[in-house]
GROMACS .gro file of C-alpha atoms in nm:
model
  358
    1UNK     CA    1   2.598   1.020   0.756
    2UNK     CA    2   2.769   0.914   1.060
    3UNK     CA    3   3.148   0.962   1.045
    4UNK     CA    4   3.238   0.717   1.262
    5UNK     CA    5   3.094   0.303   1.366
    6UNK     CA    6   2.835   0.339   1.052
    7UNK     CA    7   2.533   0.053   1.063
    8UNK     CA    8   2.624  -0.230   0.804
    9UNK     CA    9   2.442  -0.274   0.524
   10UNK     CA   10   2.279  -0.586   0.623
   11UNK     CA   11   2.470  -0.776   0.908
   12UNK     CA   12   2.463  -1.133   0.872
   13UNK     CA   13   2.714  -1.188   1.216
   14UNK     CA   14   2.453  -1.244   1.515
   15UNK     CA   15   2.535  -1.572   1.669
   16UNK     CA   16   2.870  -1.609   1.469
   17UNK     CA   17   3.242  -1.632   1.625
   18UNK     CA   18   3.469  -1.423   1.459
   19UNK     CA   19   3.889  -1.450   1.521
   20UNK     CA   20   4.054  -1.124   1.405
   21UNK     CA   21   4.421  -1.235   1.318
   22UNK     CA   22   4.718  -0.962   1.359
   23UNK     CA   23   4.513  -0.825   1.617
   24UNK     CA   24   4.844  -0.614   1.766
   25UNK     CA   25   4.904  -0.457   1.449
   26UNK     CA   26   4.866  -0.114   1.323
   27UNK     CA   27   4.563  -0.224   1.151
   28UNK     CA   28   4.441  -0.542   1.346
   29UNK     CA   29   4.434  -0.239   1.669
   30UNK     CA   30   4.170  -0.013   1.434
   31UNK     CA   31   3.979  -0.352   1.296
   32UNK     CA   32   3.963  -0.430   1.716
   33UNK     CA   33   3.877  -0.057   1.793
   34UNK     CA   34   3.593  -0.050   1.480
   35UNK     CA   35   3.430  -0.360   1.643
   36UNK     CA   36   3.408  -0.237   1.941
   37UNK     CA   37   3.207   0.080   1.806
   38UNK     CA   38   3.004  -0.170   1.602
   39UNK     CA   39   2.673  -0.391   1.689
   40UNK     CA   40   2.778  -0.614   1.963
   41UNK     CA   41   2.623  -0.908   1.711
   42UNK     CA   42   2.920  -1.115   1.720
   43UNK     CA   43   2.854  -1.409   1.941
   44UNK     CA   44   3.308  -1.408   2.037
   45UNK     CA   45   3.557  -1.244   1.896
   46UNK     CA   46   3.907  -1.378   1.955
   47UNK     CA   47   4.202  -1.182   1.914
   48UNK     CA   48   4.505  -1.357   1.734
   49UNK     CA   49   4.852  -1.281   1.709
   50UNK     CA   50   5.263  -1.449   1.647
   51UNK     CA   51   5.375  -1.544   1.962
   52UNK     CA   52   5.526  -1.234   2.009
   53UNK     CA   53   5.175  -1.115   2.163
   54UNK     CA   54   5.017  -1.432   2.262
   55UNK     CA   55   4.904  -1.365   2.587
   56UNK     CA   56   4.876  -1.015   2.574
   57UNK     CA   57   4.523  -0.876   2.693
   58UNK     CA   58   4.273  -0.655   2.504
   59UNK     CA   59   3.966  -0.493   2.530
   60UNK     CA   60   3.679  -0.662   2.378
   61UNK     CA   61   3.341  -0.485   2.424
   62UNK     CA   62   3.391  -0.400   2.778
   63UNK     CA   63   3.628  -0.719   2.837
   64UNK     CA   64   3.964  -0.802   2.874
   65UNK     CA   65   4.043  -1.099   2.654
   66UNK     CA   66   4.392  -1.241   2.596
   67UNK     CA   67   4.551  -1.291   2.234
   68UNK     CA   68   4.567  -1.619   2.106
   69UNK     CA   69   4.963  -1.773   1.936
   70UNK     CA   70   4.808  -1.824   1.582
   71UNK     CA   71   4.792  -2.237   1.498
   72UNK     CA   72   4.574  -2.431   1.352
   73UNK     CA   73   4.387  -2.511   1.659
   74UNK     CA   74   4.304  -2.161   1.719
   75UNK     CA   75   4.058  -2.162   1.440
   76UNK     CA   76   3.877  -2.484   1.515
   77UNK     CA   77   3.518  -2.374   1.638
   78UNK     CA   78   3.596  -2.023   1.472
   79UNK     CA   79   3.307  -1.907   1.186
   80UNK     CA   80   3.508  -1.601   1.026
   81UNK     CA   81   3.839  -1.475   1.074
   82UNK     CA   82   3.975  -1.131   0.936
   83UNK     CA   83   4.367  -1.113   0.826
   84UNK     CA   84   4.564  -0.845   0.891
   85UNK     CA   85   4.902  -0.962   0.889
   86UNK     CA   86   5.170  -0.940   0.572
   87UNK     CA   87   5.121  -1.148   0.302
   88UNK     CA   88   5.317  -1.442   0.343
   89UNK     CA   89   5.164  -1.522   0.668
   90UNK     CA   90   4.824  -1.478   0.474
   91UNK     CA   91   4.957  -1.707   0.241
   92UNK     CA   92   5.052  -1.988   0.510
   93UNK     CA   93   4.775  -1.893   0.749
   94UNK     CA   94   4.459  -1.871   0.519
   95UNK     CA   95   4.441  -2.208   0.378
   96UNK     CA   96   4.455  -2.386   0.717
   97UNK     CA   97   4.179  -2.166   0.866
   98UNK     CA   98   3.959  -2.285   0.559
   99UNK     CA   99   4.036  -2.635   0.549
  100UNK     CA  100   3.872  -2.584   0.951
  101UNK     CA  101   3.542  -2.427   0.743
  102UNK     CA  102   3.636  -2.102   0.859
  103UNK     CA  103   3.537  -1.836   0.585
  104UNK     CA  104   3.911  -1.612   0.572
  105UNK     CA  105   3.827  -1.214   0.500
  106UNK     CA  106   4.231  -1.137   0.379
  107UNK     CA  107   4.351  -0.806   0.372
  108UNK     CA  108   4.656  -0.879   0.243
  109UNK     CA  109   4.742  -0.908  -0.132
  110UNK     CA  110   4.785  -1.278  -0.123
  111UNK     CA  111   4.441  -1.396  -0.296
  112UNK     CA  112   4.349  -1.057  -0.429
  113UNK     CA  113   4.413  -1.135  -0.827
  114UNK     CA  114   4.287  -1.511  -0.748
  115UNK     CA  115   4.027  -1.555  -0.981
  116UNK     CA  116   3.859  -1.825  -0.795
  117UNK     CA  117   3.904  -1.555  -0.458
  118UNK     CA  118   3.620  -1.216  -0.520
  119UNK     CA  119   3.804  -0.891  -0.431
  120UNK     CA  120   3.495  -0.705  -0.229
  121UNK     CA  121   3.373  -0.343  -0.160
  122UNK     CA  122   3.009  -0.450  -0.013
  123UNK     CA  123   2.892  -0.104  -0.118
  124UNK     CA  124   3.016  -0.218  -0.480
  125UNK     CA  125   2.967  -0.560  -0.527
  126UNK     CA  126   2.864  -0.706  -0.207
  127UNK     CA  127   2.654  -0.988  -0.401
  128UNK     CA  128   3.031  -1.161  -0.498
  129UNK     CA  129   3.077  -1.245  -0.129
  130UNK     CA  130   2.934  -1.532  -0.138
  131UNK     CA  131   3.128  -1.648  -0.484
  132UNK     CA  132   3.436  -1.803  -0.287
  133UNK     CA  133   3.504  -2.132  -0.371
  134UNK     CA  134   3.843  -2.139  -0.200
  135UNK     CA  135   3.605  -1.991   0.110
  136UNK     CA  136   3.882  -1.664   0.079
  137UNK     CA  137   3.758  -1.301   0.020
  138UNK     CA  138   3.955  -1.039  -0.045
  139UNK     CA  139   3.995  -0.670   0.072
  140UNK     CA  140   4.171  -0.451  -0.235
  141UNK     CA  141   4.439  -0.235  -0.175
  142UNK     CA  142   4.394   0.103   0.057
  143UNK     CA  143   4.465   0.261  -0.246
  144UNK     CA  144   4.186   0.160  -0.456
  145UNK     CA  145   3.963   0.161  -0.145
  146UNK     CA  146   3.982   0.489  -0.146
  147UNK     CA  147   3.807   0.620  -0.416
  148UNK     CA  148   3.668   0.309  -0.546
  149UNK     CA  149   3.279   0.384  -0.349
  150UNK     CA  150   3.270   0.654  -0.555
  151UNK     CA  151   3.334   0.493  -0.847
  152UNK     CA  152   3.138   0.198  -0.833
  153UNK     CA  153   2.834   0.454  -0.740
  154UNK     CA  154   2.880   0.684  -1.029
  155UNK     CA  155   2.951   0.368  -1.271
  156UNK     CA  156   2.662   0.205  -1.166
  157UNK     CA  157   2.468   0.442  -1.306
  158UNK     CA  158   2.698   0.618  -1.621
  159UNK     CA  159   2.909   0.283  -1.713
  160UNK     CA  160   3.295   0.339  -1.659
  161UNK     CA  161   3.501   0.373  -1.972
  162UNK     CA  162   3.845   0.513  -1.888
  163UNK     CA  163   4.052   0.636  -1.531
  164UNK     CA  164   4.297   0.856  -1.491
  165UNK     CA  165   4.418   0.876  -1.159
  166UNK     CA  166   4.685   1.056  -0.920
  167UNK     CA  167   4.737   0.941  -0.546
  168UNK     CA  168   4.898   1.121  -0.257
  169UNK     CA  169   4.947   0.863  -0.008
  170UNK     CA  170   4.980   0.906   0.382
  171UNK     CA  171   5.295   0.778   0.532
  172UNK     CA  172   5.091   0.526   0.714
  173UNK     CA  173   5.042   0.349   0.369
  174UNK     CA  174   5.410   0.204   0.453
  175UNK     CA  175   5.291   0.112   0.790
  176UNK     CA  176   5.430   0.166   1.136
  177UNK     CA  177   5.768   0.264   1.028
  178UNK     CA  178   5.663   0.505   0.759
  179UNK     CA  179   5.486   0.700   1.045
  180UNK     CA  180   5.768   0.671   1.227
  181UNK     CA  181   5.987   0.788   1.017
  182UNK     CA  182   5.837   1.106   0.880
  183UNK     CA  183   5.725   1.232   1.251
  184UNK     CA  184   6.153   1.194   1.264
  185UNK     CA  185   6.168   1.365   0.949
  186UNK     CA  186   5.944   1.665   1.041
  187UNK     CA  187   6.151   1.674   1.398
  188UNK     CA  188   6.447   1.699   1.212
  189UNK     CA  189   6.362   1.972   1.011
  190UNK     CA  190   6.152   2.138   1.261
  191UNK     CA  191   6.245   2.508   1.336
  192UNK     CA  192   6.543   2.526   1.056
  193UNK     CA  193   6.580   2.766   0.825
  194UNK     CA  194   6.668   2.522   0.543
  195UNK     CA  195   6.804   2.644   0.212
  196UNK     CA  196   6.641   2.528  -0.199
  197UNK     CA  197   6.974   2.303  -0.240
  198UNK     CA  198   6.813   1.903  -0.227
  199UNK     CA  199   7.167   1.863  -0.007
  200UNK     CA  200   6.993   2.058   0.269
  201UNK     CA  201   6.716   1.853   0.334
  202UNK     CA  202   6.874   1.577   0.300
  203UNK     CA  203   7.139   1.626   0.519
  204UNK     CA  204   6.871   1.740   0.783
  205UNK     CA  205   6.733   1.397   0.802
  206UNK     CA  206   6.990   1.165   0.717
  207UNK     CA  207   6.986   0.804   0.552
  208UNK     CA  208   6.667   0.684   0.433
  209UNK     CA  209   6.522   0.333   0.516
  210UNK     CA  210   6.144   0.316   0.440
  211UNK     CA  211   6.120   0.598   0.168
  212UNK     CA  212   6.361   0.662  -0.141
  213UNK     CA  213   6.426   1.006  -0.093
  214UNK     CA  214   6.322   1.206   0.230
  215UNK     CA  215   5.960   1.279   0.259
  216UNK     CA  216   5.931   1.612   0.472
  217UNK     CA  217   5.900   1.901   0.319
  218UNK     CA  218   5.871   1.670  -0.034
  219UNK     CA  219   5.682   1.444  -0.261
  220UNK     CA  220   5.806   1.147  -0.405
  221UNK     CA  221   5.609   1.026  -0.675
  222UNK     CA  222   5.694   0.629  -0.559
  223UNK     CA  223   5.495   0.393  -0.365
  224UNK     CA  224   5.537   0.000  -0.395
  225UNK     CA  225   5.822  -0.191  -0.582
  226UNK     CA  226   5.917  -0.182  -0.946
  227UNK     CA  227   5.751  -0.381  -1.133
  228UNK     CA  228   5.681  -0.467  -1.516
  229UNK     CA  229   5.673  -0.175  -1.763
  230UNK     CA  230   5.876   0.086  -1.476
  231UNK     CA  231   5.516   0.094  -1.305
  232UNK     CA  232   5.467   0.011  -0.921
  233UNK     CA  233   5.324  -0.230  -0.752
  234UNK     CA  234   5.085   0.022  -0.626
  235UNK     CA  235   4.969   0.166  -0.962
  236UNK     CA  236   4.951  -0.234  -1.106
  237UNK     CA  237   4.703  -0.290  -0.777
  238UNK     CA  238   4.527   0.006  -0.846
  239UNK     CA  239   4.430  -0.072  -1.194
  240UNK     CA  240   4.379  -0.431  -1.212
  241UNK     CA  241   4.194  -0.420  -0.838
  242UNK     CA  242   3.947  -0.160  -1.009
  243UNK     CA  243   3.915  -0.365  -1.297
  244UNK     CA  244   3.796  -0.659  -1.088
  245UNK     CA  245   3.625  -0.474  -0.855
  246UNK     CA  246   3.400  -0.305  -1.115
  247UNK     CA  247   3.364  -0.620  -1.335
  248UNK     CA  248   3.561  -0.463  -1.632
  249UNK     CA  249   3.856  -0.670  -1.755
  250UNK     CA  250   3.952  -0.435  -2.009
  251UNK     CA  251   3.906  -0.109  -1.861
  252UNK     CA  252   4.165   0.187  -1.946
  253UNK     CA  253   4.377   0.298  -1.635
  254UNK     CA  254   4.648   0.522  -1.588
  255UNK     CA  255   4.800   0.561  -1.239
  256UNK     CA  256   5.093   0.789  -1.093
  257UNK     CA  257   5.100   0.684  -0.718
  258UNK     CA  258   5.281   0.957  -0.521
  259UNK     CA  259   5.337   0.938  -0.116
  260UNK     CA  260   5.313   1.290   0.042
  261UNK     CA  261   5.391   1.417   0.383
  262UNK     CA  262   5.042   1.357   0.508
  263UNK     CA  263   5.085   1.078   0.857
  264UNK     CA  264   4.758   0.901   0.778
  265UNK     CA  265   4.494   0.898   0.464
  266UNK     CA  266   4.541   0.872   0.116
  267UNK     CA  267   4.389   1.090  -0.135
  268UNK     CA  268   4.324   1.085  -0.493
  269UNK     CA  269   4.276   1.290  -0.825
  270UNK     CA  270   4.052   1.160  -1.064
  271UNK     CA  271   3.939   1.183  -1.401
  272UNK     CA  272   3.690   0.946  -1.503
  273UNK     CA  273   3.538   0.862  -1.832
  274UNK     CA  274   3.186   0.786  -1.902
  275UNK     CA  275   3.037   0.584  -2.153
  276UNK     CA  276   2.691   0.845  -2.117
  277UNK     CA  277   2.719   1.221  -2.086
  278UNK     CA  278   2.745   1.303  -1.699
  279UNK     CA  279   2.708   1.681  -1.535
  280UNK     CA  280   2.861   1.789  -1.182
  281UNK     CA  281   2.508   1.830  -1.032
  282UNK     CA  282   2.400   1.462  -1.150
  283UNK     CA  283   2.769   1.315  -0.969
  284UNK     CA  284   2.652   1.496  -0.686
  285UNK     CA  285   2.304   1.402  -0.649
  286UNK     CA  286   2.368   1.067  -0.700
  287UNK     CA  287   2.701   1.071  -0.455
  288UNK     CA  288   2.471   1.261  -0.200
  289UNK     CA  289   2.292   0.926  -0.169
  290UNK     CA  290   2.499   0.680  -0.184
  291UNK     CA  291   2.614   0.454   0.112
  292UNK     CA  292   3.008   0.530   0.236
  293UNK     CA  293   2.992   0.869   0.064
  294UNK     CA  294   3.042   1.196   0.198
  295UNK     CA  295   3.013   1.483  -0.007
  296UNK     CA  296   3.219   1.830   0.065
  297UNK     CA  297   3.217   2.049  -0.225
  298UNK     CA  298   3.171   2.409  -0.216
  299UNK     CA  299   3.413   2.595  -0.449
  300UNK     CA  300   3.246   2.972  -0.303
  301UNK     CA  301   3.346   2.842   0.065
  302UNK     CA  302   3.621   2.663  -0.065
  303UNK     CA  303   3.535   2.382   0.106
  304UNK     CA  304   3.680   2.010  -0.024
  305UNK     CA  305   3.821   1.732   0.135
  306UNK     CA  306   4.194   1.745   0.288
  307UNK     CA  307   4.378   1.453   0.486
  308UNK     CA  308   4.307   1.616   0.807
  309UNK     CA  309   3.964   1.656   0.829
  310UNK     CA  310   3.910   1.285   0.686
  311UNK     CA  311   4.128   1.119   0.919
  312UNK     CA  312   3.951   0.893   1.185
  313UNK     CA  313   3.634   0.886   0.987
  314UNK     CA  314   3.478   0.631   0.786
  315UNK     CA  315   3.339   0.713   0.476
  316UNK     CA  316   3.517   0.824   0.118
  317UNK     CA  317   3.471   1.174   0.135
  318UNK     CA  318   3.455   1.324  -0.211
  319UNK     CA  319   3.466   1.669  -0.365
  320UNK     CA  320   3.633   1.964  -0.632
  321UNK     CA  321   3.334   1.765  -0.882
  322UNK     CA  322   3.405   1.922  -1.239
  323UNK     CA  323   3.223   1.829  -1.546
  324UNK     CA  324   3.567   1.792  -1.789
  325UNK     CA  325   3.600   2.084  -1.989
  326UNK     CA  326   3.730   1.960  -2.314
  327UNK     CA  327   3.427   1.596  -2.267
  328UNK     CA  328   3.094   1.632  -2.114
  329UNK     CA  329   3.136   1.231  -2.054
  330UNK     CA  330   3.414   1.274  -1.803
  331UNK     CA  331   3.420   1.440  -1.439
  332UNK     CA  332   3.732   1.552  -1.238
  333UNK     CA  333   3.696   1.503  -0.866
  334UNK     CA  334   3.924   1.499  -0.538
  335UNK     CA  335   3.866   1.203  -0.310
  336UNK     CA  336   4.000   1.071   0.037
  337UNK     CA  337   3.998   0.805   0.258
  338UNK     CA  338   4.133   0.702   0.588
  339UNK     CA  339   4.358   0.456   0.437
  340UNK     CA  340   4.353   0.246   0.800
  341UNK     CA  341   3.988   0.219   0.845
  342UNK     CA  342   3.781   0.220   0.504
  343UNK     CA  343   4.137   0.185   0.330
  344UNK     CA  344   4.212  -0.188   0.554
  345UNK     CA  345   4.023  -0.261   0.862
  346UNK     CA  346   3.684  -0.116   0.804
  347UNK     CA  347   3.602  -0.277   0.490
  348UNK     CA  348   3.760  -0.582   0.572
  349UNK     CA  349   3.486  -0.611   0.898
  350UNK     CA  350   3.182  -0.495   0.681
  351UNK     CA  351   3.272  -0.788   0.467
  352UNK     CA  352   3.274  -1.040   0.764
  353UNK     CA  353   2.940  -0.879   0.857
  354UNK     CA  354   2.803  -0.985   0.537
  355UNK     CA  355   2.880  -1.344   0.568
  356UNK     CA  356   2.628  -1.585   0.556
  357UNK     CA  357   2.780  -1.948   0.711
  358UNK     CA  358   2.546  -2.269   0.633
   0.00000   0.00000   0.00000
């Protein structure tokens, strides 16, 4: 499988004109950058942007083309546009791209728990892309995207019962300023023979703005807001995106979401519960074959998937597959994914690929 500017699945964009909004961004620059690796099928593609970087030129297949101030007019003529700004511009933005006909691909979590908006992983349930009666689809979370291939391919074929999961998310999950800040971090503590007392990190790297405690050299087992039941947002989108995702309303999920001192790429531990008995081998024949999936699992070599080797590439890659020792219905497994290509930009273009305009 190709690591990098994989084929779509079936690409519905020939003659279409696409407007990528938030094309400056940290993600809007990979969405532009995985376009430009992709199918030149796209009849335009117009970068958009706050007027901030209106004007501003980028390279689009081979051309320089300047970014669009985002208005209403900008999306008159326009077929699809991808979103990858914050949510409340999502929120403003989305509705007066549709009421153009414009089909919105949001990667935001604006629409996401919108019933009448489908939250799509096209190797999951790409059939739900056309279900969008507001004309809004929705990417999930980076979090869920990043182990949520491999879920939908092993559910597919042993019917999900129960998930319990642990992340370790990349700084980049906070965006630009979380990278930022923990390249500071690490230069701060670079070379220094620090001490076991929590006062000596600390004090290394000063006040903290982006994370609640410092994140080199540590853990912190927080990522979102607080929200209902001392959860965060992060472990809420994690479960109820995977929920709707799969098609399973009442699915059990338990998530601890923990950000780690990795720059970009989120990983996960799982532990998923099958409703029929399920060995290693059969996860990873089936895995071994399914679309987005890379398998790396070879406990002799000691060979699994880590952050760095993930990084850049496309697919969920997937390994450490255990059948549970105490069920022979459940599996252990390690996952990552490049939390800024499959986990935002990627998946949010394979979606647009898929749409089918009357």
């Amino acid at each position: 499988m190709a690591a990098r500017g994989d084929k779509p699945i079936v690409n519905k964009s020939k003659g279409l004109r696409l407007g990528l909004v938030g094309a400056t961004g940290a993600v809007g620059t990979v969405a532009l950058e995985i376009l430009n690796s992709r199918a030149h099928d796209w009849a335009e593609i117009v970068p958009i942007a706050s007027a901030r970087s209106a004007g501003k030129t980028l390279a689009v297949h081979d051309k320089q083309i300047a970014v669009q101030e985002i208005s209403a007019e900008v999306f008159k003529g326009l077929d699809v546009a991808v979103f990858d700004v914050p949510d409340e511009v999502s929120a403003q933005w989305a509705p007066i791209a549709t009421a153009q006909g414009v089909v919105v691909v949001d990667n935001s979590a604006a629409f996401r728990m919108n019933d009448q908006v489908p939250l799509v992983v096209p190797e999951v349930n790409a059939k739900e892309i056309a279900n969008r009666p507001l004309g809004i689809i929705a990417n999930p979370n980076c979090t869920t995207l990043s182990m949520i291939v491999v879920i939908g391919a092993l559910h597919q074929r042993f019917t999900l019962q129960e998930l319990v999961v642990a992340s370790y998310q990349a700084a980049s999950g906070a965006g630009q300023a979380g990278i930022d800040t923990l390249d500071e971090q690490i230069a701060q503590v670079a070379g220094k023979r620090l001490g076991r007392t929590a006062g000596d990190v600390r004090s290394a790297v000063g006040a903290q703005e982006i994370f609640p405690a410092p994140l080199a050299m540590n853990v912190i087992p927080w990522a979102g807001s607080l929200k209902e039941g001392d959860f965060t947002s992060e472990e809420h989108k994690v479960r109820n995106e995977s929920r709707k995702i799969l098609g399973l309303p009442d699915l059990k999920v338990a998530v601890t979401c923990v950000r780690v001192p990795v720059s970009t790429t989120h990983s996960l531990a799982v532990h998923a519960k099958f409703a029929k008995r399920i060995t290693a081998q059969d996860a990873r024949t089936i895995l071994e074959s399914a679309p987005g999936v890379k398998v790396v699992d070879d406990p002799v070599q000691m060979k699994f998937p880590t952050p760095i080797d993930v990084v850049g590439t496309d697919p969920t890659w997937v390994g450490r597959i255990r059948q549970s020792l105490d069920d022979d219905h459940a599996l252990d497994f390690f996952v990552s994914g490049d939390n800024l290509r499959k986990g935002a930009a990627l998946n949010a273009i394979q979606i647009a690929e898929l749409v089918e305009v009357s």
